[in-house]
CSV table of C-alpha atoms in Angstrom, one decimal:
chain,number,residue,atom,x,y,z
E,1,MET,CA,58.7,49.4,-3.2
E,2,LEU,CA,60.9,48.5,-0.2
E,3,SER,CA,58.7,45.5,0.8
E,4,ARG,CA,59.9,43.8,-2.4
E,5,TYR,CA,63.5,43.7,-1.2
E,6,ARG,CA,62.7,42.9,2.5
E,7,ARG,CA,63.4,39.2,2.0
E,8,PHE,CA,66.8,40.0,0.4
E,9,LEU,CA,67.7,42.4,3.2
E,10,ALA,CA,66.7,39.8,5.7
E,11,LEU,CA,68.9,37.3,4.0
E,12,LEU,CA,71.8,39.8,3.9
E,13,ALA,CA,71.4,40.5,7.6
E,14,ALA,CA,71.4,36.8,8.4
E,15,LEU,CA,74.5,36.3,6.4
E,16,LEU,CA,76.3,39.1,8.2
E,17,LEU,CA,75.3,37.8,11.6
E,18,ALA,CA,76.4,34.3,10.6
E,19,ALA,CA,79.8,35.5,9.2
E,20,PRO,CA,81.7,34.9,12.5
E,21,LEU,CA,80.4,31.3,12.6
E,22,LEU,CA,81.3,30.7,8.9
E,23,PHE,CA,84.8,32.0,9.4
E,24,THR,CA,85.5,30.5,12.8
E,25,VAL,CA,89.1,29.2,12.9
E,26,PRO,CA,90.4,27.1,15.8
E,27,THR,CA,92.6,29.2,18.1
E,28,SER,CA,96.2,28.0,18.3
E,29,GLY,CA,97.4,28.2,21.9
E,30,ASN,CA,95.4,30.0,24.6
E,31,ILE,CA,97.1,33.4,24.5
E,32,SER,CA,95.7,36.3,22.5
E,33,PRO,CA,98.8,37.9,20.9
E,34,GLY,CA,97.0,41.2,20.3
E,35,GLU,CA,95.8,41.5,23.9
E,36,LEU,CA,98.6,39.6,25.7
E,37,ARG,CA,96.1,37.8,27.9
E,38,PRO,CA,95.0,34.2,28.3
E,39,LEU,CA,91.7,33.4,26.5
E,40,ALA,CA,88.8,31.7,28.3
E,41,THR,CA,88.9,27.9,28.1
E,42,ALA,CA,85.9,25.7,27.4
E,43,PRO,CA,84.3,24.6,30.6
E,44,PRO,CA,84.1,20.9,31.4
E,45,PHE,CA,80.7,19.1,31.5
E,46,PRO,CA,79.1,19.8,34.9
E,47,GLN,CA,79.2,17.0,37.4
E,48,ASN,CA,76.8,18.4,40.0
E,49,LEU,CA,74.3,21.2,40.6
E,50,THR,CA,77.0,23.7,41.7
E,51,ASP,CA,79.0,23.1,38.5
E,52,ALA,CA,75.8,23.5,36.5
E,53,LEU,CA,75.1,26.9,38.0
E,54,ASP,CA,78.7,28.0,37.4
E,55,THR,CA,78.8,26.8,33.8
E,56,PRO,CA,76.6,29.4,31.9
E,57,PRO,CA,79.0,32.4,32.6
E,58,LYS,CA,82.0,30.2,31.7
E,59,ILE,CA,80.3,29.3,28.4
E,60,ASP,CA,79.6,33.0,27.8
E,61,ALA,CA,83.2,33.9,28.4
E,62,TRP,CA,84.4,31.1,26.1
E,63,LEU,CA,82.1,32.3,23.3
E,64,GLN,CA,83.2,35.9,23.7
E,65,ASP,CA,86.8,34.8,23.3
E,66,HIS,CA,86.4,32.3,20.4
E,67,PHE,CA,83.9,33.6,17.9
E,68,GLY,CA,84.9,33.7,14.3
E,69,LEU,CA,86.8,36.8,13.0
E,70,ARG,CA,87.3,37.8,16.6
E,71,SER,CA,91.0,38.8,16.2
E,72,THR,CA,90.2,40.8,13.1
E,73,LEU,CA,87.4,42.7,14.7
E,74,VAL,CA,89.4,43.3,17.9
E,75,HIS,CA,92.2,44.7,15.8
E,76,ALA,CA,89.9,46.9,13.7
E,77,TYR,CA,88.4,48.3,16.9
E,78,ALA,CA,91.9,49.0,18.3
E,79,LEU,CA,92.8,50.8,15.0
E,80,LEU,CA,89.7,52.9,15.2
E,81,THR,CA,89.9,53.9,18.8
E,82,GLN,CA,93.7,54.2,19.2
E,83,VAL,CA,95.1,55.3,15.8
E,84,VAL,CA,92.1,57.3,14.4
E,85,LEU,CA,90.4,58.6,17.6
E,86,ARG,CA,93.4,58.4,19.9
E,87,SER,CA,91.2,57.6,22.8
E,88,GLY,CA,93.5,55.3,24.8
E,89,ASP,CA,91.7,53.0,27.1
E,90,ASP,CA,90.2,53.3,30.6
E,91,ILE,CA,92.7,51.1,32.3
E,92,SER,CA,96.3,51.1,31.1
E,93,VAL,CA,97.0,53.8,28.4
E,94,PHE,CA,96.3,57.5,28.0
E,95,ILE,CA,97.0,59.1,24.6
E,96,GLY,CA,98.1,62.8,24.7
E,97,ARG,CA,99.4,65.4,22.3
E,98,ASN,CA,101.3,64.2,19.2
E,99,GLY,CA,100.0,60.7,19.8
E,100,ALA,CA,102.2,60.2,22.8
E,101,MET,CA,101.1,57.3,25.0
E,102,PHE,CA,101.3,57.4,28.8
E,103,TYR,CA,101.0,54.6,31.3
E,104,ARG,CA,97.9,54.9,33.4
E,105,LEU,CA,98.5,52.0,35.8
E,106,ASP,CA,100.2,52.3,39.2
E,107,ASP,CA,98.7,55.9,39.4
E,108,ALA,CA,101.7,57.0,37.3
E,109,ILE,CA,99.9,60.1,35.8
E,110,ARG,CA,98.4,61.2,39.1
E,111,GLN,CA,101.8,60.6,40.8
E,112,SER,CA,103.5,62.9,38.3
E,113,ALA,CA,100.8,65.6,38.7
E,114,GLY,CA,101.1,65.5,42.5
E,115,LEU,CA,97.5,64.4,42.8
E,116,ILE,CA,98.5,61.4,44.9
E,117,ARG,CA,100.9,61.6,47.8
E,118,ARG,CA,101.8,58.6,49.9
E,119,ASP,CA,104.0,60.4,52.3
E,120,GLU,CA,104.2,57.5,54.8
E,121,GLN,CA,105.5,55.1,52.1
E,122,VAL,CA,108.0,57.8,51.0
E,123,THR,CA,109.3,58.0,54.5
E,124,GLU,CA,109.5,54.2,54.9
E,125,THR,CA,111.5,53.9,51.6
E,126,VAL,CA,113.9,56.7,52.6
E,127,ASN,CA,114.5,55.1,56.0
E,128,PHE,CA,115.3,51.8,54.3
E,129,LEU,CA,117.7,53.4,51.9
E,130,VAL,CA,119.4,55.3,54.7
E,131,ALA,CA,119.8,52.0,56.5
E,132,MET,CA,121.2,50.4,53.4
E,133,LYS,CA,123.6,53.2,52.9
E,134,ASP,CA,124.9,52.8,56.5
E,135,ILE,CA,125.4,49.1,56.1
E,136,LEU,CA,127.2,49.5,52.8
E,137,ALA,CA,129.3,52.4,54.2
E,138,SER,CA,130.5,50.1,57.0
E,139,LYS,CA,132.1,48.0,54.3
E,140,GLY,CA,133.4,50.9,52.3
E,141,ILE,CA,130.8,50.6,49.6
E,142,PRO,CA,129.1,53.8,48.4
E,143,LEU,CA,125.4,54.0,47.6
E,144,VAL,CA,124.0,56.2,44.8
E,145,VAL,CA,120.2,56.7,44.4
E,146,ALA,CA,118.4,58.0,41.3
E,147,SER,CA,114.8,57.3,40.1
E,148,PRO,CA,114.1,57.5,36.4
E,149,PRO,CA,111.0,59.8,36.1
E,150,ASN,CA,107.7,58.7,34.6
E,151,ALA,CA,107.2,59.9,31.0
E,152,SER,CA,104.3,62.0,32.4
E,153,THR,CA,106.7,63.8,34.6
E,154,ILE,CA,109.0,64.9,31.8
E,155,TYR,CA,106.3,65.4,29.1
E,156,GLY,CA,103.5,66.7,31.3
E,157,ASP,CA,102.8,69.4,28.6
E,158,TYR,CA,101.6,66.6,26.3
E,159,LEU,CA,98.7,65.9,28.8
E,160,PRO,CA,95.4,67.7,29.3
E,161,SER,CA,95.4,70.4,32.1
E,162,TRP,CA,93.8,68.1,34.7
E,163,ALA,CA,96.8,65.7,34.4
E,164,ARG,CA,99.6,68.3,34.5
E,165,ASN,CA,101.5,69.3,37.6
E,166,ALA,CA,100.4,72.8,38.7
E,167,GLY,CA,103.1,73.3,41.2
E,168,GLN,CA,102.2,70.6,43.7
E,169,ALA,CA,105.0,68.8,45.5
E,170,THR,CA,105.2,65.2,44.2
E,171,GLU,CA,106.4,62.0,45.8
E,172,LEU,CA,109.6,62.3,43.8
E,173,ASP,CA,110.2,65.8,45.3
E,174,LEU,CA,109.8,64.4,48.8
E,175,PHE,CA,111.9,61.4,48.0
E,176,VAL,CA,114.9,63.3,46.5
E,177,ASN,CA,114.8,66.0,49.1
E,178,ALA,CA,114.6,63.6,52.1
E,179,LEU,CA,117.5,61.5,50.8
E,180,ALA,CA,119.7,64.4,50.2
E,181,ALA,CA,118.9,65.8,53.7
E,182,ARG,CA,120.0,62.5,55.2
E,183,GLY,CA,123.3,62.3,53.4
E,184,VAL,CA,122.5,59.8,50.6
E,185,LYS,CA,124.1,60.6,47.3
E,186,THR,CA,121.0,61.3,45.1
E,187,ALA,CA,120.7,62.4,41.5
E,188,ASP,CA,117.5,64.2,40.5
E,189,LEU,CA,117.2,63.3,36.8
E,190,ARG,CA,114.3,65.6,36.0
E,191,PRO,CA,116.3,68.8,35.2
E,192,VAL,CA,118.8,66.9,32.9
E,193,LEU,CA,116.0,65.1,31.0
E,194,ARG,CA,114.0,68.2,30.5
E,195,ALA,CA,117.1,69.9,29.1
E,196,ALA,CA,117.9,66.9,26.9
E,197,ARG,CA,114.4,66.9,25.3
E,198,GLU,CA,115.2,70.3,23.8
E,199,SER,CA,117.5,68.5,21.3
E,200,GLY,CA,115.5,65.3,20.8
E,201,LYS,CA,113.2,62.7,22.3
E,202,VAL,CA,114.1,61.4,25.7
E,203,TYR,CA,111.1,59.0,26.0
E,204,ARG,CA,109.5,56.8,23.3
E,205,LEU,CA,106.0,57.7,22.0
E,206,HIS,CA,104.5,54.3,22.2
E,207,ASP,CA,106.5,52.7,25.1
E,208,THR,CA,106.9,53.4,28.8
E,209,HIS,CA,110.7,53.6,28.5
E,210,TRP,CA,113.1,56.3,27.7
E,211,THR,CA,115.2,56.6,24.5
E,212,ALA,CA,118.9,56.1,24.3
E,213,ARG,CA,119.3,59.9,24.3
E,214,GLY,CA,117.4,60.0,27.6
E,215,ALA,CA,119.4,57.2,29.1
E,216,VAL,CA,122.8,58.7,28.2
E,217,ALA,CA,121.7,62.1,29.7
E,218,ALA,CA,120.6,60.3,32.9
E,219,PHE,CA,123.8,58.2,33.1
E,220,ASN,CA,126.0,61.2,32.8
E,221,ALA,CA,124.1,62.9,35.7
E,222,ILE,CA,124.3,59.8,37.9
E,223,ALA,CA,128.0,59.3,37.2
E,224,LYS,CA,128.8,62.9,38.4
E,225,VAL,CA,126.9,62.3,41.6
E,226,ALA,CA,128.8,59.0,42.0
E,227,SER,CA,132.1,60.9,41.8
E,228,HIS,CA,132.8,59.6,38.3
E,229,ALA,CA,132.8,62.8,36.4
E,230,ASP,CA,135.4,61.3,34.0
E,231,TRP,CA,132.9,58.6,32.9
E,232,GLN,CA,130.8,61.0,30.9
E,233,ILE,CA,129.6,59.5,27.6
E,234,ASN,CA,129.6,61.7,24.5
E,235,LEU,CA,126.0,61.7,23.1
E,236,ALA,CA,127.0,62.2,19.5
E,237,SER,CA,129.2,59.1,19.5
E,238,ALA,CA,126.8,57.0,21.7
E,239,LEU,CA,123.8,57.2,19.4
E,240,GLY,CA,123.4,55.3,16.1
E,241,PRO,CA,121.8,56.5,12.9
E,242,THR,CA,118.1,57.3,12.9
E,243,THR,CA,116.0,54.2,12.4
E,244,ILE,CA,112.3,53.4,12.4
E,245,VAL,CA,111.0,51.6,15.5
E,246,THR,CA,107.7,49.7,15.4
E,247,GLY,CA,105.3,49.6,18.4
E,248,GLY,CA,106.2,49.5,22.0
E,249,ASP,CA,104.8,48.1,25.3
E,250,LEU,CA,102.0,50.7,25.5
E,251,ALA,CA,101.0,50.1,21.9
E,252,ARG,CA,100.9,46.4,22.6
E,253,MET,CA,98.6,47.0,25.6
E,254,VAL,CA,95.9,48.6,23.3
E,255,GLY,CA,96.3,46.2,20.4
E,256,ILE,CA,98.2,48.3,17.8
E,257,ASN,CA,101.7,47.1,18.3
E,258,GLY,CA,102.3,46.5,14.6
E,259,ASP,CA,100.5,49.6,13.4
E,260,VAL,CA,102.5,52.5,14.9
E,261,THR,CA,106.1,53.5,14.2
E,262,GLU,CA,108.4,56.3,15.2
E,263,PRO,CA,111.9,57.4,14.3
E,264,ASP,CA,114.6,56.8,17.0
E,265,GLN,CA,118.3,56.6,17.5
E,266,LEU,CA,119.5,53.4,19.3
E,267,LEU,CA,122.5,53.1,21.6
E,268,ALA,CA,125.6,52.4,19.5
E,269,LEU,CA,128.2,51.4,22.2
E,270,PRO,CA,130.3,48.3,22.3
E,271,ILE,CA,128.1,45.3,23.2
E,272,ALA,CA,129.1,43.6,26.4
E,273,HIS,CA,129.0,39.9,27.2
E,274,ARG,CA,125.9,39.1,29.2
E,275,GLU,CA,125.5,36.3,31.7
E,276,THR,CA,122.3,35.3,33.5
E,277,LEU,CA,122.9,34.8,37.2
E,278,GLY,CA,119.4,34.3,38.6
E,279,SER,CA,116.0,33.1,37.7
E,280,GLY,CA,112.4,33.4,39.0
E,281,LEU,CA,112.1,36.1,41.6
E,282,ASP,CA,115.9,36.7,41.6
E,283,GLN,CA,116.3,38.3,38.2
E,284,ILE,CA,120.0,39.0,37.9
E,285,TYR,CA,122.5,39.3,35.0
E,286,SER,CA,126.0,40.6,34.6
E,287,LEU,CA,127.8,42.5,31.9
E,288,THR,CA,131.6,42.4,31.1
E,289,LEU,CA,133.8,43.9,28.4
E,290,ASP,CA,137.1,42.2,29.3
E,291,GLN,CA,138.5,45.3,30.9
E,292,PRO,CA,139.7,46.3,34.5
E,293,GLY,CA,137.5,48.4,36.7
E,294,PRO,CA,135.2,48.2,39.7
E,295,THR,CA,132.2,45.9,40.1
E,296,ILE,CA,129.0,48.1,40.2
E,297,LEU,CA,125.7,46.6,41.3
E,298,ILE,CA,122.5,48.2,39.8
E,299,ILE,CA,119.3,47.5,41.7
E,300,GLY,CA,116.5,48.6,39.5
E,301,ASP,CA,114.1,47.6,36.7
E,302,SER,CA,113.9,47.7,32.9
E,303,PHE,CA,114.8,51.4,32.8
E,304,ALA,CA,118.2,50.5,34.1
E,305,ASP,CA,119.0,48.2,31.1
E,306,LEU,CA,120.3,51.0,29.0
E,307,LEU,CA,122.1,52.5,32.0
E,308,ALA,CA,123.9,49.2,32.5
E,309,SER,CA,125.0,49.2,28.9
E,310,ALA,CA,126.4,52.7,29.3
E,311,LEU,CA,128.0,51.9,32.7
E,312,ILE,CA,130.0,48.9,31.4
E,313,GLN,CA,131.9,51.2,29.1
E,314,HIS,CA,133.8,52.2,32.2
E,315,ALA,CA,133.3,49.5,34.9
E,316,GLY,CA,135.0,46.2,35.0
E,317,ARG,CA,131.7,44.4,35.7
E,318,VAL,CA,128.1,45.6,36.0
E,319,VAL,CA,125.5,43.4,37.7
E,320,TRP,CA,121.8,44.2,37.2
E,321,MET,CA,119.3,43.0,39.8
E,322,HIS,CA,115.6,43.6,40.0
E,323,HIS,CA,114.6,45.6,43.1
E,324,GLN,CA,111.3,43.6,43.7
E,325,TRP,CA,109.8,46.7,45.3
E,326,CYS,CA,112.5,46.4,48.1
E,327,GLY,CA,111.8,42.7,48.5
E,328,PHE,CA,115.0,41.5,46.9
E,329,ASP,CA,117.3,39.1,48.7
E,330,TRP,CA,120.1,40.9,50.6
E,331,LYS,CA,122.2,37.8,50.5
E,332,ARG,CA,122.7,38.2,46.8
E,333,VAL,CA,124.2,41.7,47.4
E,334,GLN,CA,126.7,40.1,49.9
E,335,GLU,CA,127.6,37.3,47.5
E,336,LEU,CA,128.2,39.7,44.6
E,337,GLU,CA,130.6,41.8,46.6
E,338,PRO,CA,130.2,45.1,44.7
E,339,ASP,CA,132.4,48.1,44.9
E,340,GLU,CA,129.4,50.4,44.5
E,341,VAL,CA,125.7,50.1,44.5
E,342,TRP,CA,123.3,52.2,42.3
E,343,TRP,CA,119.7,52.1,43.4
E,344,LEU,CA,117.6,52.9,40.3
E,345,PRO,CA,113.9,51.9,40.4
E,346,THR,CA,111.7,54.1,38.2
E,347,GLU,CA,109.4,56.7,39.8
E,348,ARG,CA,106.2,54.7,39.6
E,349,TYR,CA,107.9,51.8,41.3
E,350,MET,CA,110.3,53.6,43.7
E,351,LEU,CA,108.2,53.2,46.9
E,352,CYS,CA,108.8,50.0,48.9
E,353,ARG,CA,106.0,47.5,49.0
E,354,ALA,CA,107.9,44.8,50.8
E,355,LYS,CA,111.0,44.3,53.0
E,356,PRO,CA,114.3,42.9,51.8
E,357,ARG,CA,114.8,39.2,52.5
E,358,ASN,CA,117.7,38.6,54.9
E,359,PHE,CA,118.3,42.3,55.5
E,360,PRO,CA,120.3,43.0,58.7
E,361,THR,CA,118.3,44.5,61.5
């Protein structure tokens, strides 16, 4: 009985296999928006034997990136693995309890769990910050240090047992304790963030960054350490109404940016005037609100964006500059002439990988 339908089954199978070719649509641009990576380009015609030997793998890569219905199939796979199975991926994202996403790269999860300890790098970074504190102090400029923790540090209970900290000392423990012991004003943000999560989310579910609630709690803690206890921001008035936020940088990494949402409260403070002061490696911008007050330089990363928005409510001018893993240009600090410097790289990026350009020896 089955043999009667074999020719029809064979025809159906052939049609299914040919579907990607039938539906092939030329790709606009060379960037996959769902994967945020460049697609392979068609190789040129080989000009010699070496080119001919190198061409087959290039053709294979081009075919893998340009077959018909590719974006549809990639998205369907991402929905199945990330939304339904919540498996994360093997490289960049881990999905824990409640669908919370955690950043795998830069050893962030193992760093939070105390499974990796780069003591020598911690010491080198502390030595650099002590030197920077002394140089700034000679000009009457105070330095304050705080490192926004990884989400896996604050929400370790959302991770499986192997990824939780079981009491091991972490790099952040060593960092905070060593700085405090050597007279650097240091804010440990972990206790205030753990306390703040009792009344609401302090980190986004599908993004590496903290929420406005987490940023305000951190700002108030840093302001106290910086001897600005009167700069406290009232959380109730600083947060806007609950809104639905779509996606996030972690969701984008696994191809489901438009498929996941979460409720959140955004920062509802007066919006400052923003001016770009640098480009390329020297990422710098300033915020002003047309009010008197000190100029405070933040050296940090994207976590410090919300902190800058909170800080400008009290300062006369806030300048944000990327730390470049300690490889920033010291001349820019001198040119900006700040009244205070806040050093705020996040936990996974807090260790120096370079030396500042033009730093005094």
